[in-house]
Short mmCIF file of C-alpha atoms in Angstrom, two decimals:
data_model
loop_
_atom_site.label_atom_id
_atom_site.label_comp_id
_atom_site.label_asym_id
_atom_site.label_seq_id
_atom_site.Cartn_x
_atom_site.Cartn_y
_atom_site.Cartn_z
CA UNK Q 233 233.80 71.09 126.81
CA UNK Q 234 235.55 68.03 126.90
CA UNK Q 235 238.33 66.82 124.66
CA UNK Q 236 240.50 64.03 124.16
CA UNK Q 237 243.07 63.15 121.86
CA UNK Q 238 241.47 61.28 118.82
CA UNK Q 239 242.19 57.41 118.05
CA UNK Q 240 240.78 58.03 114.75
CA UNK Q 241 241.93 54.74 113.22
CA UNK Q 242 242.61 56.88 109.90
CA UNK Q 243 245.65 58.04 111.47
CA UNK Q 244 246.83 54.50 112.97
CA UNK Q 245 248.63 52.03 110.01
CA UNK Q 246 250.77 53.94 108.54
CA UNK Q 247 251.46 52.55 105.09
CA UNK Q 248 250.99 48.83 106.92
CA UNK Q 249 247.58 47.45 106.54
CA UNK Q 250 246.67 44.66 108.68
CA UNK Q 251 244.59 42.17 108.42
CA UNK Q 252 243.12 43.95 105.12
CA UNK Q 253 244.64 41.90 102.41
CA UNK Q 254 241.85 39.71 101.60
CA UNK Q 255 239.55 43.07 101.35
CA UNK Q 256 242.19 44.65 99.05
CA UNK Q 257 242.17 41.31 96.65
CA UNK Q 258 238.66 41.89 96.37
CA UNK Q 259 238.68 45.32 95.18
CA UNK Q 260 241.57 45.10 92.94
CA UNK Q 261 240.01 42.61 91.06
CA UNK Q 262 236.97 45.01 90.78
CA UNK Q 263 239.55 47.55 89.38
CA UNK Q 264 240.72 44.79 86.78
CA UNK Q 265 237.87 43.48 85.92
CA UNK Q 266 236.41 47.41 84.80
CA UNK Q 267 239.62 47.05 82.59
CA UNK Q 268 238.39 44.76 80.64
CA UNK Q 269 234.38 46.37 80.67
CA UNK Q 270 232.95 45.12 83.64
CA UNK Q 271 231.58 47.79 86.10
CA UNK Q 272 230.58 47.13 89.31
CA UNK Q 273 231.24 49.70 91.85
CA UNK Q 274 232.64 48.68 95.60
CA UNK Q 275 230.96 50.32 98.58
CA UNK Q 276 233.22 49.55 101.67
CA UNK Q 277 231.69 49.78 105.05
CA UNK Q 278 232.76 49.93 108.69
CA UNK Q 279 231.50 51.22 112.08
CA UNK Q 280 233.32 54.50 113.47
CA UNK Q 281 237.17 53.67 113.77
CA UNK Q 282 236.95 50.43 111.88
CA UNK Q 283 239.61 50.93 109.48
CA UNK Q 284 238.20 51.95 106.03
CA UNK Q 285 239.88 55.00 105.85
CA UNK Q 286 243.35 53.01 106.38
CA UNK Q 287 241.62 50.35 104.06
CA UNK Q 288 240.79 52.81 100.89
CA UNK Q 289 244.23 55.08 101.59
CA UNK Q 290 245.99 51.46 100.61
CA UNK Q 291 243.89 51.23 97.45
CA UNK Q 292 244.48 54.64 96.35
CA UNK Q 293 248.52 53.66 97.18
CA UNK Q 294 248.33 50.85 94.73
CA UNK Q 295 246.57 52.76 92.16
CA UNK Q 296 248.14 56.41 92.16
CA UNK Q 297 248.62 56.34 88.30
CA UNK Q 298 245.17 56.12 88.12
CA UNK Q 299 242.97 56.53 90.49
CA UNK Q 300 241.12 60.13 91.56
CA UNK Q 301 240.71 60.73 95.01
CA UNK Q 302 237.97 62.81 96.61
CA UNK Q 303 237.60 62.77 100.40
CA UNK Q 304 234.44 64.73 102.10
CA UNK Q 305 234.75 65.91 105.45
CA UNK Q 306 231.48 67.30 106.35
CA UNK Q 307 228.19 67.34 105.51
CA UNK Q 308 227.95 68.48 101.89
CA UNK Q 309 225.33 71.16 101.08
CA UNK Q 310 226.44 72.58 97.34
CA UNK Q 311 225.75 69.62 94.34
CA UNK Q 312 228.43 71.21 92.57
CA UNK Q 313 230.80 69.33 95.18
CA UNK Q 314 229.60 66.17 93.99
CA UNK Q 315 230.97 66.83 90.35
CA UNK Q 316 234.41 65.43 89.27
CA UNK Q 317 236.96 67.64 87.84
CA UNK Q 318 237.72 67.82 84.32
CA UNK Q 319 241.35 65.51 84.88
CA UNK Q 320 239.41 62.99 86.98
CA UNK Q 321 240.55 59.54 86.18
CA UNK Q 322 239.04 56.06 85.53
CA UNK Q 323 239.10 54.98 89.08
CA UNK Q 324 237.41 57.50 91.57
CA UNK Q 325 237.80 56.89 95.10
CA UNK Q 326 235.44 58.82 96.94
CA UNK Q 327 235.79 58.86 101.09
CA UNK Q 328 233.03 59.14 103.34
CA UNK Q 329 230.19 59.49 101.36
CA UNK Q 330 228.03 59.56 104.37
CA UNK Q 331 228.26 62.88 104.40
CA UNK Q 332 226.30 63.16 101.24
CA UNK Q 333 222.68 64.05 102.67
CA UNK Q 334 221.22 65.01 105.62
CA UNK Q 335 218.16 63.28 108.00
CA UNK Q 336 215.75 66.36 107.16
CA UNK Q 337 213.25 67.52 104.21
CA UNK Q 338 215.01 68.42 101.04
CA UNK Q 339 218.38 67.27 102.34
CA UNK Q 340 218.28 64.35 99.64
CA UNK Q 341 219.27 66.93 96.63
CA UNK Q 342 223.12 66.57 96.74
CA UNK Q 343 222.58 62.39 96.95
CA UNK Q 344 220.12 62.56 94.43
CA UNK Q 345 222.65 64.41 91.86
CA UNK Q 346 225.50 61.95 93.39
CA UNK Q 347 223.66 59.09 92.42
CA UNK Q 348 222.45 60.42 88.80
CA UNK Q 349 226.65 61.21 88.90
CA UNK Q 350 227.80 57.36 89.58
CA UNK Q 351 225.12 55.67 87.27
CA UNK Q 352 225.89 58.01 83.96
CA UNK Q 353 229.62 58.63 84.19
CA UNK Q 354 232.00 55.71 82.55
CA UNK Q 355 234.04 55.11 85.51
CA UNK Q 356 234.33 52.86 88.11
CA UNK Q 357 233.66 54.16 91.99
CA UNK Q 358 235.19 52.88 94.84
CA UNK Q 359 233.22 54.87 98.36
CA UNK Q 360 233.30 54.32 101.79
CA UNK Q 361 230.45 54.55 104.31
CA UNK Q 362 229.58 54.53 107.71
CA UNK Q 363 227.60 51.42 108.08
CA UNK Q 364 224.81 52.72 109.85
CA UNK Q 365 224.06 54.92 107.46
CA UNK Q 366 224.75 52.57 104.91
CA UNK Q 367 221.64 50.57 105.56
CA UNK Q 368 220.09 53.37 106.28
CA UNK Q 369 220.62 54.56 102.82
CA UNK Q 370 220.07 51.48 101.06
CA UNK Q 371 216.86 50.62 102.76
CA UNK Q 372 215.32 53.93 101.42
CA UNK Q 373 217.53 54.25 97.64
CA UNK Q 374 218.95 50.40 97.38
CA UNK Q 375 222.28 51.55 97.37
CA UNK Q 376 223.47 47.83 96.48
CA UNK Q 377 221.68 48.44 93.03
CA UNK Q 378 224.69 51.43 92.37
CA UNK Q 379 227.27 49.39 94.51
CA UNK Q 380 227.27 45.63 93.95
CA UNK Q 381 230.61 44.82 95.55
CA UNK Q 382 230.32 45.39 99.04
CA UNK Q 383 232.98 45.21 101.46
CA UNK Q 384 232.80 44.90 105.03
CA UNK Q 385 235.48 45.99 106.99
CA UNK Q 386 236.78 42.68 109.26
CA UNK Q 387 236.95 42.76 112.68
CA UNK Q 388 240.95 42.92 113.88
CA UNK Q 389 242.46 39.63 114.91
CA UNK Q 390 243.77 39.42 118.24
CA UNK Q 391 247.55 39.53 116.48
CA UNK Q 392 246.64 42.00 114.57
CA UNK Q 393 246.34 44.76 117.57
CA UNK Q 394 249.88 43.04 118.94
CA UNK Q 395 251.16 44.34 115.56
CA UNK Q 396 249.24 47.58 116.17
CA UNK Q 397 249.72 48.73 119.65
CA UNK Q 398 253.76 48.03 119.85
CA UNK Q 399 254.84 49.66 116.46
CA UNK Q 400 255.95 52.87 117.73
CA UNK Q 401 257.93 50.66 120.86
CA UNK Q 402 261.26 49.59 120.98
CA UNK Q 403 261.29 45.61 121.51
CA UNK Q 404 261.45 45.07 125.42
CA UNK Q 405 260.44 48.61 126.41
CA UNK Q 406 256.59 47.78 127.48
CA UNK Q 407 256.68 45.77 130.49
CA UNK Q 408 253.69 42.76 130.86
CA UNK Q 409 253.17 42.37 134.50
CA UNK Q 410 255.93 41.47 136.68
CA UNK Q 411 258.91 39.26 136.71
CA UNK Q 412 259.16 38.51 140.25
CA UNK Q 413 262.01 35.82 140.80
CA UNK Q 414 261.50 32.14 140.31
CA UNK Q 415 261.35 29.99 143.12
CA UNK Q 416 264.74 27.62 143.26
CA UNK Q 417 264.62 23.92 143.95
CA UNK Q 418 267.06 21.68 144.89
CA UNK Q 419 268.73 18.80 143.15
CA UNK Q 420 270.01 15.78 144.25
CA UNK Q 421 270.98 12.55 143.53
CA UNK Q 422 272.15 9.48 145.10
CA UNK Q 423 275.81 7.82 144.02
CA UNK Q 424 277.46 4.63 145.26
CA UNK Q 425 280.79 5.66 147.15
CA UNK Q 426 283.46 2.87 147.16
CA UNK Q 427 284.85 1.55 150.17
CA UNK Q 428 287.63 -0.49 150.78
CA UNK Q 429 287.92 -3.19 152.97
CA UNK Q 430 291.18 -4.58 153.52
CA UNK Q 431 290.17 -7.15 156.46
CA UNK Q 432 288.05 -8.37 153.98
CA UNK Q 433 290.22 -7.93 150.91
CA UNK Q 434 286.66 -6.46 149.05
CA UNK Q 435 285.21 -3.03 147.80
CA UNK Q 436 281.91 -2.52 148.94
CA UNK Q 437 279.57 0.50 147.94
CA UNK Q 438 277.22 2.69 150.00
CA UNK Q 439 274.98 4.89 148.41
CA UNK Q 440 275.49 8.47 149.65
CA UNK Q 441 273.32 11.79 148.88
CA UNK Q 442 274.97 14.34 146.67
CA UNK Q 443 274.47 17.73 145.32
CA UNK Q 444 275.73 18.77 142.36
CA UNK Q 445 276.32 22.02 142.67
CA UNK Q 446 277.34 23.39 139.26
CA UNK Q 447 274.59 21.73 137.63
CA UNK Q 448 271.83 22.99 140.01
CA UNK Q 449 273.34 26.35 139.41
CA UNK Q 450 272.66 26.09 135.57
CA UNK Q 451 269.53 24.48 135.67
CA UNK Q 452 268.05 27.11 138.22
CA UNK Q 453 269.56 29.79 135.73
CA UNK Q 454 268.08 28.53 132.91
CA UNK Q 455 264.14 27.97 134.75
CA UNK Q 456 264.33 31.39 135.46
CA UNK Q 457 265.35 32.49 132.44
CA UNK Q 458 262.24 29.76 131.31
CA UNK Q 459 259.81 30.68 133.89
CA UNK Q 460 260.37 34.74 132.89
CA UNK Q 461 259.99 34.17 129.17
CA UNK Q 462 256.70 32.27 129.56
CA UNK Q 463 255.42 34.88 132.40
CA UNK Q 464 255.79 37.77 130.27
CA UNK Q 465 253.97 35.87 127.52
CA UNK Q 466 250.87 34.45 129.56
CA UNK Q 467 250.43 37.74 130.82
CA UNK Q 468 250.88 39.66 127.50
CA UNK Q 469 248.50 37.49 125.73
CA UNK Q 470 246.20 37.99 128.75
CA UNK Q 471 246.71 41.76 128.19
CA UNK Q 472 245.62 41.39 124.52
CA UNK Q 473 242.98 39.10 124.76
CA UNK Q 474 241.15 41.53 127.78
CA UNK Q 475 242.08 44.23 124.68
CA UNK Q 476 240.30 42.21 122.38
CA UNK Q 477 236.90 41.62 124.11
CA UNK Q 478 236.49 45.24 124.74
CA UNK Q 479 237.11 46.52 121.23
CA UNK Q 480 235.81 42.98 119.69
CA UNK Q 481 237.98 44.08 116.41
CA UNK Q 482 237.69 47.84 116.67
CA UNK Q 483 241.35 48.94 115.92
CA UNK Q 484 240.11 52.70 117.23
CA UNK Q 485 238.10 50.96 120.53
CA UNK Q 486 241.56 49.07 121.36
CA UNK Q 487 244.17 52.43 120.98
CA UNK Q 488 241.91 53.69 123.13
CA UNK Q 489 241.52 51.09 125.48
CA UNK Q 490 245.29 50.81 125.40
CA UNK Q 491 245.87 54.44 126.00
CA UNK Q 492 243.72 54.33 128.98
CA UNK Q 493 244.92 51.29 130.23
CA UNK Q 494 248.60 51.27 130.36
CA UNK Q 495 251.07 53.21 132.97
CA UNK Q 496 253.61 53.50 130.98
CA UNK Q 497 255.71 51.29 130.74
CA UNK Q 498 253.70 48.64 132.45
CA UNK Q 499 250.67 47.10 132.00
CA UNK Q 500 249.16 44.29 133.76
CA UNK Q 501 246.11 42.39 132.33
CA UNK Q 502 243.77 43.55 135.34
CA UNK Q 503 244.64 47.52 134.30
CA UNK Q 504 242.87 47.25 131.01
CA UNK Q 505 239.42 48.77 131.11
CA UNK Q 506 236.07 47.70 130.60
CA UNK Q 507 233.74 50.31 130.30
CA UNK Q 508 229.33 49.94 130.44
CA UNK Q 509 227.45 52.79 130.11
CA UNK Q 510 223.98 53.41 131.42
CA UNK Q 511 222.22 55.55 129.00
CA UNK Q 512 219.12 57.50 129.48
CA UNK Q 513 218.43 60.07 126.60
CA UNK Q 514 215.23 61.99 125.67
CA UNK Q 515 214.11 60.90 122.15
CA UNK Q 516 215.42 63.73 120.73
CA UNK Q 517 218.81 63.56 122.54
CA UNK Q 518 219.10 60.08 121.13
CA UNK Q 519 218.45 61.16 117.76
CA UNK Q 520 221.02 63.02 117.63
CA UNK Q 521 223.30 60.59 119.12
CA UNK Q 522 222.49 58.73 116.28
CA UNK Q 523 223.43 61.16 113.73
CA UNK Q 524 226.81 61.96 115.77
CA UNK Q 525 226.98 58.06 115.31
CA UNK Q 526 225.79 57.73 111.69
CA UNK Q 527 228.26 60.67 110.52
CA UNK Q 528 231.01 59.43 112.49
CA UNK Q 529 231.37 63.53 113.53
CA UNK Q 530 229.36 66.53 113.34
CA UNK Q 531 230.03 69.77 114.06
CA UNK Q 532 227.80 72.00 115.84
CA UNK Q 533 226.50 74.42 112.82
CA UNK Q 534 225.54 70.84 111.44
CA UNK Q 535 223.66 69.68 113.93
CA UNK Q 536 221.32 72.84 114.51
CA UNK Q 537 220.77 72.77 110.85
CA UNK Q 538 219.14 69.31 111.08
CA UNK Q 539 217.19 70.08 113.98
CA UNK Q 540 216.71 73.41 113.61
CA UNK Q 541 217.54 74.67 116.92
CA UNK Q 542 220.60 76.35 118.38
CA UNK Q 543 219.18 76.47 121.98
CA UNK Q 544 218.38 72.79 121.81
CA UNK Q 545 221.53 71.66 120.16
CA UNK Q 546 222.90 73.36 122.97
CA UNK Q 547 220.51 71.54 125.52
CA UNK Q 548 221.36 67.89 123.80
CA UNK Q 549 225.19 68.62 123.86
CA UNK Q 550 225.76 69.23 127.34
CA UNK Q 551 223.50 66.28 127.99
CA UNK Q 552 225.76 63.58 125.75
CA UNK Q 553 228.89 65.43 126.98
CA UNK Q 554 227.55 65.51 130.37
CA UNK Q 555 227.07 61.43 130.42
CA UNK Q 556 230.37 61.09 128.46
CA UNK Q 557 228.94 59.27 125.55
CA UNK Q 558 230.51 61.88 123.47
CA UNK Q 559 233.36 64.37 123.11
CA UNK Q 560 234.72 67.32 120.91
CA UNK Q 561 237.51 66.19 118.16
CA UNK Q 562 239.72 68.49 118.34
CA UNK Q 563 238.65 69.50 114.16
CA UNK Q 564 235.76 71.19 116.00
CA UNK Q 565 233.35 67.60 115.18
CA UNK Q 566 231.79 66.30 118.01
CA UNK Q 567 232.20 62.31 118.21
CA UNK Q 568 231.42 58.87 120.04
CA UNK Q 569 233.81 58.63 122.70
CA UNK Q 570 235.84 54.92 121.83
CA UNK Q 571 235.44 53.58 124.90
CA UNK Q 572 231.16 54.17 124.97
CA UNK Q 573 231.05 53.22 121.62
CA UNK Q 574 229.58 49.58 122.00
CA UNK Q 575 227.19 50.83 125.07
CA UNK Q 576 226.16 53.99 122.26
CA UNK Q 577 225.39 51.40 119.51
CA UNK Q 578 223.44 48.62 121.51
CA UNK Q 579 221.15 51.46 123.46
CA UNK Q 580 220.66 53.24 119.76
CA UNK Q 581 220.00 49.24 118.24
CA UNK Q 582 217.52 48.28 121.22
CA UNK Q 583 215.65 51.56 120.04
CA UNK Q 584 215.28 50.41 116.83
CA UNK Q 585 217.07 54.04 115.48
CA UNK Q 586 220.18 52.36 114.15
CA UNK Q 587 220.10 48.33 113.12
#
């Protein structure tokens, strides 16, 4: 089976959160205002690679003293998983709560209890969620009723993946196009030479051409020097801004794109990929895309227990491995490849099974 190397953008910003701060005001001041006997708990949302996990690993950060953290990495099956330990704090972060139920009869039971969990205990929650199953979810239990504050991830500014993509370079090392050599020009200039005439007993002048030589050499110097500078920068903005149409704000879409993308250490604007696929799934093949999608990763085991079939998980599998829409994370989770990611969500949207 197919793997790649994950751009998981939980792994990304380390420590550094960009472009986050106005996201992070908001929530604080839903931590301060519980202080003082106001609950309302945050939900924050994203689509896969997005950022919340960077987001909520800065708000834990700036509330160790006092914040619980819980983080759920697969589909949770036991209600006893949902329950906080005795120590838990005020502030409970709890991470990818989309893992909290499952798409088939009775596999509500463990949301149910998490729910009856958030509205009784006297603590303030702070979850994130995959956004498609986020209104999924709140469409059939109006989540927002639980989680007034919600936060929705922003889309990356263009300067933000500049920040992103060269923090583990050395300044200089990647190499934006090329710097072939200026072309040099001359310069000239016309000067009145003095001539004596002694029939005459007069100085008369005749304008002559000259080239000033040590001058021409600086200035042709320094427009190379000019015409490199503002080279490399058209063509690295060009480079990010092809970056940032193909990921429009996905930090995880644009690692990817980058990683793809660059020959290391060049890259030229015309070597960044765009990527379209053409999809054509089976319903059932595209429901599961959409759980694979709406979990942000399932493993295998999870995936026949929704559907109930080992032989057809198998069948549906090779078929999304087979068209590349998908690949196996190397935890064992099988994921929306980055770079299919917007082709995945707009076949699944003109379906109507995500929205």
């Amino acid at each position: 089976m197919v793997k790649i190397h994950s751009n998981d953008s939980d792994k990304m910003v380390l420590g550094e959160v960009l472009g986050l701060r106005d996201s992070i005001g908001e929530i604080q001041e839903a931590i301060a205002d519980f202080d003082v006997g106001k609950r309302l708990n945050v939900a924050i949302i994203a689509e896969p690679l997005g950022g919340k996990t960077t987001l909520i690993n800065e708000i834990e950060k700036l509330n160790i003293s006092r914040a619980t953290k819980i983080t759920f990495s697969g589909i949770v099956r036991d209600k006893r998983e949902t329950s906080l330990p005795e120590d838990a704090k005020r502030v409970v972060i709890l991470d990818n709560c989309h893992f909290l139920y499952m798409r088939k009869p009775g596999g509500f039971d463990v949301f149910y209890e998490f729910l009856n969990m958030v509205s009784s205990q006297d603590r303030i929650f702070i979850t994130t969620w995959n956004t498609f199953s986020w209104k999924y979810l709140n469409e059939v239990f109006r989540l927002d009723k639980y989680f007034p504050v919600l936060i929705s991830v922003p889309p990356f500014k263009k300067e933000n993946f500049e920040d992103l993509l060269l923090r583990k370079y050395e300044e200089g090392e990647i190499i934006f196009g090329n710097d072939e050599e200026a072309k040099e020009e001359a310069l000239v200039y016309i000067e009145d030479y003095p001539l004596e005439l002694a029939s005459l007993g007069r100085k008369i002048y005749l304008p002559i051409l000259r080239i000033n030589l040590s001058y021409l050499k600086k200035c042709i110097l320094n427009r190379k020097e000019k015409e490199k500078k503002e080279e490399k920068e058209t063509v690295e903005n060009r480079v990010f801004g092809e970056i940032y149409r193909e990921s429009k704000g996905n930090p995880g879409i644009a690692l990817r794109v980058w990683e793809i993308g660059i020959d290391y250490p060049r890259i030229e604007p015309d070597d960044v990929p765009h990527f379209s696929y053409d999809i054509e799934l089976e319903q059932e093949e595209a429901f599961v895309l959409e759980l694979i999608l709406s979990y942000q990763g399932l493993r295998k085991s999870e995936i026949v227990d929704t559907i109930d079939s080992t032989l057809r998980t198998d069948e549906i599998l090779f078929q999304l491995l087979n068209q590349e829409l998908i690949f196996e994370h190397e935890d064992g989770s099988f994921r929306v490849r980055p770079e299919a990611l917007r082709s995945v969500i707009a076949y699944l949207e003109k379906f109507r099974l995500v929205w």
